[in-house]
PDB file of C-alpha atoms in Angstrom:
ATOM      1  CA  UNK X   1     -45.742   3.823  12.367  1.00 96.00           C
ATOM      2  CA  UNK X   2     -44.468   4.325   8.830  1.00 97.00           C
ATOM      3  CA  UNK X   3     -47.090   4.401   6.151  1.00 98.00           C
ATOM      4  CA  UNK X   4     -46.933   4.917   2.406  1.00 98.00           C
ATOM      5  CA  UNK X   5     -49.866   4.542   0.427  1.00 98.00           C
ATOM      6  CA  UNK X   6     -50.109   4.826  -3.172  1.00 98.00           C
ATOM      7  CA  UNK X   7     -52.887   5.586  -5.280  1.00 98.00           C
ATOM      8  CA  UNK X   8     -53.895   7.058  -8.767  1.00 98.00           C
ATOM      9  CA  UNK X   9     -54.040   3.705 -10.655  1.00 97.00           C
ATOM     10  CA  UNK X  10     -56.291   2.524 -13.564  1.00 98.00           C
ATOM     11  CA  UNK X  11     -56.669   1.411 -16.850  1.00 98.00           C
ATOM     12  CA  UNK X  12     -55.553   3.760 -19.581  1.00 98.00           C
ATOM     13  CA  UNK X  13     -55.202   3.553 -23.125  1.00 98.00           C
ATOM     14  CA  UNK X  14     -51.281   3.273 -24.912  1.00 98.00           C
ATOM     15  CA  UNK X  15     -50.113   6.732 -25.617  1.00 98.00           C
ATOM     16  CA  UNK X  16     -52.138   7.886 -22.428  1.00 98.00           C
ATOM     17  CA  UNK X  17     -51.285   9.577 -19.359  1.00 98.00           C
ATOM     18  CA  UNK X  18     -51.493   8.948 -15.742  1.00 98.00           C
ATOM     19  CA  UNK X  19     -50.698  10.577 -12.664  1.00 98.00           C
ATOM     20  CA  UNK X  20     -49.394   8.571  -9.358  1.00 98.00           C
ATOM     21  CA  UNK X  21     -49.519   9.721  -5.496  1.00 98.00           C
ATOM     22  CA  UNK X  22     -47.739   8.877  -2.778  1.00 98.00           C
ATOM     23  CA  UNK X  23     -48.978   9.674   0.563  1.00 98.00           C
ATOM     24  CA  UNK X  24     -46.660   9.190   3.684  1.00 98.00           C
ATOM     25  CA  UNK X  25     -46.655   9.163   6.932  1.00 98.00           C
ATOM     26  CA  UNK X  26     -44.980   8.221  10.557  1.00 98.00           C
ATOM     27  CA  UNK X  27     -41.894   9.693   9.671  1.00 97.00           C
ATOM     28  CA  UNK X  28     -40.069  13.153   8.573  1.00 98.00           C
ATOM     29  CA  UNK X  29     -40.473  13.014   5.059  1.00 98.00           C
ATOM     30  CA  UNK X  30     -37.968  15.797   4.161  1.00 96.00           C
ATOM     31  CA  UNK X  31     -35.249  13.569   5.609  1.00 97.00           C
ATOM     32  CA  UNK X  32     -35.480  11.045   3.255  1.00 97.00           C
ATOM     33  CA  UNK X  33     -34.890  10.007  -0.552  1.00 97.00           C
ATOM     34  CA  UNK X  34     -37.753   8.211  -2.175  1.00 98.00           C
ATOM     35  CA  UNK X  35     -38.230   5.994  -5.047  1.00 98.00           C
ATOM     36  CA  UNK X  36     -40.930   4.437  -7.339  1.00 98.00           C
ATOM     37  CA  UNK X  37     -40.531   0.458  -7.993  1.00 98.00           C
ATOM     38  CA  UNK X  38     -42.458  -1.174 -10.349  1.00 98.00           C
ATOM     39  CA  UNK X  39     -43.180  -4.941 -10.619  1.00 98.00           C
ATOM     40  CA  UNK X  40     -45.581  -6.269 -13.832  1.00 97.00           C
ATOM     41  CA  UNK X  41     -48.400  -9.247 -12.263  1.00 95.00           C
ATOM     42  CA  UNK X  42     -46.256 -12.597 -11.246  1.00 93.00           C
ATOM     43  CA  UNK X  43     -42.671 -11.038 -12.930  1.00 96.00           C
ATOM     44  CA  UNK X  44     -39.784  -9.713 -10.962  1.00 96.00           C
ATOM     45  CA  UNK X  45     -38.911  -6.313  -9.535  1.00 98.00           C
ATOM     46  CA  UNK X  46     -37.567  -2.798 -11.721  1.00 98.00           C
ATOM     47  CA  UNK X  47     -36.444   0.615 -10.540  1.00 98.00           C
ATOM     48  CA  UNK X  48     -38.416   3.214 -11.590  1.00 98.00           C
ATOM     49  CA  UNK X  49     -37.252   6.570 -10.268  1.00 98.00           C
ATOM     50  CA  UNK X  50     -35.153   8.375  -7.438  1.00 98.00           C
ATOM     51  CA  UNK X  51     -35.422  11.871  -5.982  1.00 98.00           C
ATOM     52  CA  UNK X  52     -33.302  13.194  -3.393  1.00 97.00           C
ATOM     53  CA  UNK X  53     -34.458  14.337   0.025  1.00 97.00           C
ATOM     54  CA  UNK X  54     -35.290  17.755  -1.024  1.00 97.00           C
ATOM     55  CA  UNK X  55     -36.433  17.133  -4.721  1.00 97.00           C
ATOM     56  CA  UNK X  56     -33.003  18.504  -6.416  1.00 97.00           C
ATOM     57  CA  UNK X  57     -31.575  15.548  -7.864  1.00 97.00           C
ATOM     58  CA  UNK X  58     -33.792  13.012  -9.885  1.00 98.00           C
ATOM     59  CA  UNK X  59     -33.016   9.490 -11.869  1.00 97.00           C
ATOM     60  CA  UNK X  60     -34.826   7.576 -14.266  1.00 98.00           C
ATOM     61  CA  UNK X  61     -34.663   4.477 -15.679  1.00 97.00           C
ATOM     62  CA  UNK X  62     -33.826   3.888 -19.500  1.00 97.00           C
ATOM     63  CA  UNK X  63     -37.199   2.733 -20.257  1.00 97.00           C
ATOM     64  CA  UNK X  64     -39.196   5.417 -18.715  1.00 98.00           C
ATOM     65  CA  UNK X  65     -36.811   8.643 -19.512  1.00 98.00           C
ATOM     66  CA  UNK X  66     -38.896  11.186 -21.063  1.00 98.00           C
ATOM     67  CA  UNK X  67     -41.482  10.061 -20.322  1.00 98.00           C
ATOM     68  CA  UNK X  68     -41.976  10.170 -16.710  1.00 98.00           C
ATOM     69  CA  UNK X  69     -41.370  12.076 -14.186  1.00 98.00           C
ATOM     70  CA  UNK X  70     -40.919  12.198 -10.139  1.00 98.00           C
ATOM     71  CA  UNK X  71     -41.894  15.011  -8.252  1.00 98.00           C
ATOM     72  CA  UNK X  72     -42.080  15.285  -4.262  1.00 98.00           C
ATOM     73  CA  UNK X  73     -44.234  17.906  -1.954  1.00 98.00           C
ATOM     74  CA  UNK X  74     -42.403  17.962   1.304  1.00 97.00           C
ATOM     75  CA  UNK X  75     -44.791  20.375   2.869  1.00 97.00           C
ATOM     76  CA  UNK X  76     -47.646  18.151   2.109  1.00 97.00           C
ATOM     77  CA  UNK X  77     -45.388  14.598   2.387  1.00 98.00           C
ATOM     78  CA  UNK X  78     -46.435  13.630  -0.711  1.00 98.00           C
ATOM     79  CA  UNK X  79     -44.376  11.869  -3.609  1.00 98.00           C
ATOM     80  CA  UNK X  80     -45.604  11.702  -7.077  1.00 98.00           C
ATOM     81  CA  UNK X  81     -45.119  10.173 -10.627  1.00 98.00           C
ATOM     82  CA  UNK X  82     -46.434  11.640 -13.535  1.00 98.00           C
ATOM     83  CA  UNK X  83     -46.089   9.254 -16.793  1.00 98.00           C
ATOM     84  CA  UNK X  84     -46.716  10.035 -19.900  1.00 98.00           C
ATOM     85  CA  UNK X  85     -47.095   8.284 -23.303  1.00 98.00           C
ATOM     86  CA  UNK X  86     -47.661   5.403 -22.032  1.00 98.00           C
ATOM     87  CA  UNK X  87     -47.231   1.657 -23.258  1.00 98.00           C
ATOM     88  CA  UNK X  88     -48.647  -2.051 -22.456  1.00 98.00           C
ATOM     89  CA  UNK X  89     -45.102  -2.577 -21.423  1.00 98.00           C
ATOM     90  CA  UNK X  90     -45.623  -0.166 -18.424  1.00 98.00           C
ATOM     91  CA  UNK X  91     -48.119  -2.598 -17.004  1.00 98.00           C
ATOM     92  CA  UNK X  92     -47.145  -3.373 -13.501  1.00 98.00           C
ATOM     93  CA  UNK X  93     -47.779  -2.657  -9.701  1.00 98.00           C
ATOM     94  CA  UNK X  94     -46.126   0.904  -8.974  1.00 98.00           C
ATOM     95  CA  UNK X  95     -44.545   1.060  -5.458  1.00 98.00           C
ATOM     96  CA  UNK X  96     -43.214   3.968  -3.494  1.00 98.00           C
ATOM     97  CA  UNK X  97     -40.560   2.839  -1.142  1.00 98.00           C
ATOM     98  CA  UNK X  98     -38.193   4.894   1.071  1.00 98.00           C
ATOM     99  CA  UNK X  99     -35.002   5.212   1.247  1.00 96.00           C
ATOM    100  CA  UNK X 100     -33.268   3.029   4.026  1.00 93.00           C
ATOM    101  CA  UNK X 101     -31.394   5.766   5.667  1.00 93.00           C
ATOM    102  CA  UNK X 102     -31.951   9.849   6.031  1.00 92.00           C
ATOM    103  CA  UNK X 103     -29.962  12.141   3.743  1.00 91.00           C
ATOM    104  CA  UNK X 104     -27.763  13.163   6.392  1.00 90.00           C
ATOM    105  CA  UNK X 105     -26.113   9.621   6.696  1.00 90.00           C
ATOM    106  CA  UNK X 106     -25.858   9.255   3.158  1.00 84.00           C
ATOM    107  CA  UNK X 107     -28.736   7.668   0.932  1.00 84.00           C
ATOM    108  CA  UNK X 108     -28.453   4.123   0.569  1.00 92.00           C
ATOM    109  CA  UNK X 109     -30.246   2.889  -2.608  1.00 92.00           C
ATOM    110  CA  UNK X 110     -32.022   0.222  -0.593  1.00 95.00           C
ATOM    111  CA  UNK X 111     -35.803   0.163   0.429  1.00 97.00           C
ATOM    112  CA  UNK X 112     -36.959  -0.156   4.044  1.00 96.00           C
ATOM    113  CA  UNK X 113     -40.191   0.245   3.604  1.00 98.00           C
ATOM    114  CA  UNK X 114     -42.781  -0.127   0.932  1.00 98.00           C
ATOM    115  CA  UNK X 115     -46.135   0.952  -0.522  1.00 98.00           C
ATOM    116  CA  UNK X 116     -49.153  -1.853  -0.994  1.00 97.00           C
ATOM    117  CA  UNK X 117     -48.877  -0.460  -4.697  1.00 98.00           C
ATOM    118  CA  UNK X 118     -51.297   0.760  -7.134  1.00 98.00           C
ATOM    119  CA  UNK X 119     -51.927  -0.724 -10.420  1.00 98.00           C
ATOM    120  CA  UNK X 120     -51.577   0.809 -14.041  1.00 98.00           C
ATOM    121  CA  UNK X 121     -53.206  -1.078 -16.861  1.00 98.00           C
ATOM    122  CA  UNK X 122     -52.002   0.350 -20.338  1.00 98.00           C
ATOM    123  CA  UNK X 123     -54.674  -1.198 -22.729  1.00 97.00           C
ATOM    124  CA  UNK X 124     -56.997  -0.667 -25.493  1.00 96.00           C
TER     125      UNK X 124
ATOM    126  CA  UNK K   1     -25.727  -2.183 -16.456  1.00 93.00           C
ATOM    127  CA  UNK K   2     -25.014  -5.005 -13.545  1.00 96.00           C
ATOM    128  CA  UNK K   3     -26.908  -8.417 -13.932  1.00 97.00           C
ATOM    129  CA  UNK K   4     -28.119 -10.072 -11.130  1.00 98.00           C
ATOM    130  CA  UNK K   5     -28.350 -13.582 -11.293  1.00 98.00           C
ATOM    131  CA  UNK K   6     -30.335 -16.112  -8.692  1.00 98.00           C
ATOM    132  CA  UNK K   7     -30.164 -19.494  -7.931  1.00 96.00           C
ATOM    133  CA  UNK K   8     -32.211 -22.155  -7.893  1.00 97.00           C
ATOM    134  CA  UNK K   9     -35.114 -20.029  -9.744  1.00 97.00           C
ATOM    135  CA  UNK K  10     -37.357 -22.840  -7.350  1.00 98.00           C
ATOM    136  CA  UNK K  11     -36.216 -24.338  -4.022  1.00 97.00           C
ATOM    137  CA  UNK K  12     -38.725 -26.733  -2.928  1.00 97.00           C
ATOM    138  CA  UNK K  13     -38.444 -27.839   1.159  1.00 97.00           C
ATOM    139  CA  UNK K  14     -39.684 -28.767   3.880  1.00 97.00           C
ATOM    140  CA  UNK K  15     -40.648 -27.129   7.083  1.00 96.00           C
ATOM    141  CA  UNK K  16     -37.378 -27.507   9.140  1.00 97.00           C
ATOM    142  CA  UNK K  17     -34.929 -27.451   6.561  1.00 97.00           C
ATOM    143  CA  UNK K  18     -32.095 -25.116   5.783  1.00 98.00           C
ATOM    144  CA  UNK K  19     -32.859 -22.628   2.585  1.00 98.00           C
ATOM    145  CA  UNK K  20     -29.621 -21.473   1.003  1.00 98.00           C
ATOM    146  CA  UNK K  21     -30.064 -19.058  -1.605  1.00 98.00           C
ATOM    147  CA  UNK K  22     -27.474 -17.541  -4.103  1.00 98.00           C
ATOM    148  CA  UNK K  23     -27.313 -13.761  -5.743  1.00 98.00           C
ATOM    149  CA  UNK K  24     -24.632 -13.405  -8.260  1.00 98.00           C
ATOM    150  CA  UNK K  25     -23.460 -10.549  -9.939  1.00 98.00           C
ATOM    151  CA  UNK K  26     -21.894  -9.605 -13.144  1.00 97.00           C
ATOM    152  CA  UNK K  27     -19.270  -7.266 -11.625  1.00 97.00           C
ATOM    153  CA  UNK K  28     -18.204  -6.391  -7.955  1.00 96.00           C
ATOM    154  CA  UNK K  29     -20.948  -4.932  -5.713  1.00 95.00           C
ATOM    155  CA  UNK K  30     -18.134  -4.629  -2.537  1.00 90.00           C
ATOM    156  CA  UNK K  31     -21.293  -5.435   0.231  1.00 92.00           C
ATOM    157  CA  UNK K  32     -24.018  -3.216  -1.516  1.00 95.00           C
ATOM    158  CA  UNK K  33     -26.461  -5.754  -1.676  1.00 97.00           C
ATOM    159  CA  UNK K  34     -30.138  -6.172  -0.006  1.00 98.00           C
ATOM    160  CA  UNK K  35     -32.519  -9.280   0.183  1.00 98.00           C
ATOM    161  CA  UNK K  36     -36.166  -9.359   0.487  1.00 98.00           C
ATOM    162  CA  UNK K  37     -38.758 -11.263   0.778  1.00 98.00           C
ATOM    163  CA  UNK K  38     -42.419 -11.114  -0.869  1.00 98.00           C
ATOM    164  CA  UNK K  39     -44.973 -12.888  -0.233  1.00 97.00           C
ATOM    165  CA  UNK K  40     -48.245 -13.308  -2.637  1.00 95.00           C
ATOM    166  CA  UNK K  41     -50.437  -9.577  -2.605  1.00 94.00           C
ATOM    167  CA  UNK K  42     -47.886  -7.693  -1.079  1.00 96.00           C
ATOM    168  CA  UNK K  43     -45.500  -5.464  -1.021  1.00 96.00           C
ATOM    169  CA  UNK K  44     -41.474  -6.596  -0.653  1.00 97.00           C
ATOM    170  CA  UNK K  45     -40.254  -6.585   2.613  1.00 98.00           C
ATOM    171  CA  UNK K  46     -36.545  -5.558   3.239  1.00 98.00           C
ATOM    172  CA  UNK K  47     -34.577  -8.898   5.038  1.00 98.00           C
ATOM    173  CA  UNK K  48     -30.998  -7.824   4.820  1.00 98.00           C
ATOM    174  CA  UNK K  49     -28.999  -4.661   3.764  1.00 97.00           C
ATOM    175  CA  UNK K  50     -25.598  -3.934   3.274  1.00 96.00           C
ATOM    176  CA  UNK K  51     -24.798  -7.948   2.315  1.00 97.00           C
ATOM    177  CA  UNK K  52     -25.175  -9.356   6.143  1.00 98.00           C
ATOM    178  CA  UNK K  53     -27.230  -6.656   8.090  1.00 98.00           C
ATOM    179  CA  UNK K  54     -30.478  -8.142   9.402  1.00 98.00           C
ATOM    180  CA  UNK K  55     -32.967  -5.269   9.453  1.00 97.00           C
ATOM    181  CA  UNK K  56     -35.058  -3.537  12.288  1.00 96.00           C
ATOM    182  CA  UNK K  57     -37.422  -6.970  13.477  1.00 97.00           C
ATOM    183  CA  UNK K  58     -36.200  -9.656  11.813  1.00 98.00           C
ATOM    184  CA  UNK K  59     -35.198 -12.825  13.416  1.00 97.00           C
ATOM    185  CA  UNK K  60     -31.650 -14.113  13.258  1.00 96.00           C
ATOM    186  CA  UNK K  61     -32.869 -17.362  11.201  1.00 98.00           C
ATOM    187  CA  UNK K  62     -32.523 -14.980   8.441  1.00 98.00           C
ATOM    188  CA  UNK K  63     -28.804 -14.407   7.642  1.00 98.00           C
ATOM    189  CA  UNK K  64     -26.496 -13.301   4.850  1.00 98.00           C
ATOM    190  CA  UNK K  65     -22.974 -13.475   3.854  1.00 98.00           C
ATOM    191  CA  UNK K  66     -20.967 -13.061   0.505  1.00 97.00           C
ATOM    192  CA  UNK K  67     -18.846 -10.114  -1.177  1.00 94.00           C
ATOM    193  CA  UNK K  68     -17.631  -9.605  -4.382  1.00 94.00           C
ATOM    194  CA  UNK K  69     -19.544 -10.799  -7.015  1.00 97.00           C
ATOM    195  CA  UNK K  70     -20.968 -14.055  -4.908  1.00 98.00           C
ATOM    196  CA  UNK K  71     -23.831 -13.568  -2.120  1.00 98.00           C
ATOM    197  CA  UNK K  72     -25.851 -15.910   0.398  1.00 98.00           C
ATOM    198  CA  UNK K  73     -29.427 -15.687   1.690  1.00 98.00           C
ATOM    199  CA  UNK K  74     -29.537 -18.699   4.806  1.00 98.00           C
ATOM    200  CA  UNK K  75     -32.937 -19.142   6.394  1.00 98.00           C
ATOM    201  CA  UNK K  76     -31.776 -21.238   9.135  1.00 96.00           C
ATOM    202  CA  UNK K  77     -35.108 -23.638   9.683  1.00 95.00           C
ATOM    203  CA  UNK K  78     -38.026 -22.810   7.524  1.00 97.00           C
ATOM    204  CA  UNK K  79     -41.016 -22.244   9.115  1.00 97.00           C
ATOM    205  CA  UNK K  80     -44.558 -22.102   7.382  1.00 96.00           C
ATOM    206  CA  UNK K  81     -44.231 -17.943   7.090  1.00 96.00           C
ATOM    207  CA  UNK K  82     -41.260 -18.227   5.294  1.00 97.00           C
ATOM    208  CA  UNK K  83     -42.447 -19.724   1.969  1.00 97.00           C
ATOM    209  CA  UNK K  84     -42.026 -16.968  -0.600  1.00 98.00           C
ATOM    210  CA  UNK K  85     -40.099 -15.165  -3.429  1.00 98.00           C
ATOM    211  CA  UNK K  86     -36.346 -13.663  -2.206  1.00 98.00           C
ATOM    212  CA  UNK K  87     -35.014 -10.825  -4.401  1.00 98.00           C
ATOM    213  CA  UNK K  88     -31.426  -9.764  -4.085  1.00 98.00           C
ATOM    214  CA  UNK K  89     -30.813  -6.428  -4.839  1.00 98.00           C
ATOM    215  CA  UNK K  90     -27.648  -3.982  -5.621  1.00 97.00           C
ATOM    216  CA  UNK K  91     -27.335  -0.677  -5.252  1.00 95.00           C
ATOM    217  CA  UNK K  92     -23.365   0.320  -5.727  1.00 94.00           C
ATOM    218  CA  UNK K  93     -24.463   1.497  -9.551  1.00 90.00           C
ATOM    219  CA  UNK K  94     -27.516   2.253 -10.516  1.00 91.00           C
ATOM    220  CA  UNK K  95     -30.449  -0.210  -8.588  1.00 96.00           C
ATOM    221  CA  UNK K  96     -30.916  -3.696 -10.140  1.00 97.00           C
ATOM    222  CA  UNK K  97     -32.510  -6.387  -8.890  1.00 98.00           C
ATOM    223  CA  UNK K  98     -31.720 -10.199  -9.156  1.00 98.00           C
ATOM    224  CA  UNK K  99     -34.769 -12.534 -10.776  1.00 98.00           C
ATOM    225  CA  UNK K 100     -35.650 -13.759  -7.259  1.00 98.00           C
ATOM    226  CA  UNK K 101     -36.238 -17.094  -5.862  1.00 98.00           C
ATOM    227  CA  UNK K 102     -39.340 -18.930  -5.085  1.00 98.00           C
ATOM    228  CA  UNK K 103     -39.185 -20.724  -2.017  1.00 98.00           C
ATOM    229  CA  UNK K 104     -42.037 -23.287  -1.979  1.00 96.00           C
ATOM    230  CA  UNK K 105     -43.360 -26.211   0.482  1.00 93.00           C
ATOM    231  CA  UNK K 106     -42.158 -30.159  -0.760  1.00 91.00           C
TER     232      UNK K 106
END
């Protein structure tokens, strides 16, 4: 069964920093591209971040280059987010989601499966 | 950047009915385009990928159509379960996704 599971959520204070973890399982994590999707309480979804299969190739969103950034651990299938200078405007539910295909058929840019999410509160 | 646009923002029906649901988007997306479905405290769930591709376990009530710049999410007859926000999705550049659409119970 495929399993993500987020954690390293909390309440922080603007221009603080926070580290996010991703912790998979169920499948061969190497294979695959992963993401970070963020959604603030009762809004819509945003893309956060992409990294490629074996952590080469990264992308960021405009409102979070520079300030964050996606790293991956394939030995210990682990996906993480590190974010930086943070705002009330990055207030949301952080997913990890996966990619819906392995690398070797071409990365899709859609989801097939998702996190529960953790939650980052920027706030004094 | 492409704009995804959904419509109605609210469909309210009734158990039974036909949901039709509409993703449009400000330049061609060719068939890159994914629905889901999330319901409240959790995650999205991925519906449909590649415009009219029903993912891995779900039932053929749910079924979409469209290319170009103009897509369709068709639940076929609601059922109770089904009540929820749809999100389209693109992913030819960059990854946007549209407003969504809540569906909720007349």
């Amino acid at each position: 069964e495929v399993q993500l599971v987020e954690s390293g959520g909390g309440l922080v204070q603007p221009g603080g920093s926070l580290r996010l973890s991703c912790e998979v399982s169920g499948f061969t994590f190497n294979d695959y591209d992963m993401y970070w999707v963020r959604q603030v309480p009762g809004k819509g979804l945003e893309w956060v971040s992409t990294i490629s299969w074996n952590g080469v190739d990264k992308d960021y969103a405009d409102p979070v280059k520079g300030r964050f950034t996606i790293s991956r651990d394939n030995a210990r299938n682990s996906l993480s987010l590190q974010m930086t200078s943070l705002s009330p405007a990055d207030t949301a539910f952080y997913y990890c989601a996966r990619d819906g295909l392995p690398y070797y058929f071409d990365p899709t840019g859609y989801f097939d499966f998702w996190g529960r999410g953790t939650l980052v509160t920027v706030s004094s | 950047e492409i704009v995804l646009t959904q419509s109605p923002g609210t469909l309210s029906l009734s158990p039974g009915e036909r949901a039709t649901l509409s993703c449009r988007a400000s330049q061609s997306l060719s068939d890159s385009l994914t629905w889901y479905q999330q319901k409240p405290g959790q995650a999205p769930r991925l519906l449909i990928y590649d415009t009219s591709n029903r993912a891995t376990g779900i039932p053929d009530k749910f079924s979409g159509s469209g290319s170009g710049t103009d897509f369709t999410l068709t639940i076929s007859r609601l059922e109770p379960e089904d009540f929820a926000v749809y999100y389209c999705q693109q992913y030819v550049t960059s990854l946007t996704f549209g407003p969504g659409t809540k569906v909720d119970i007349k």
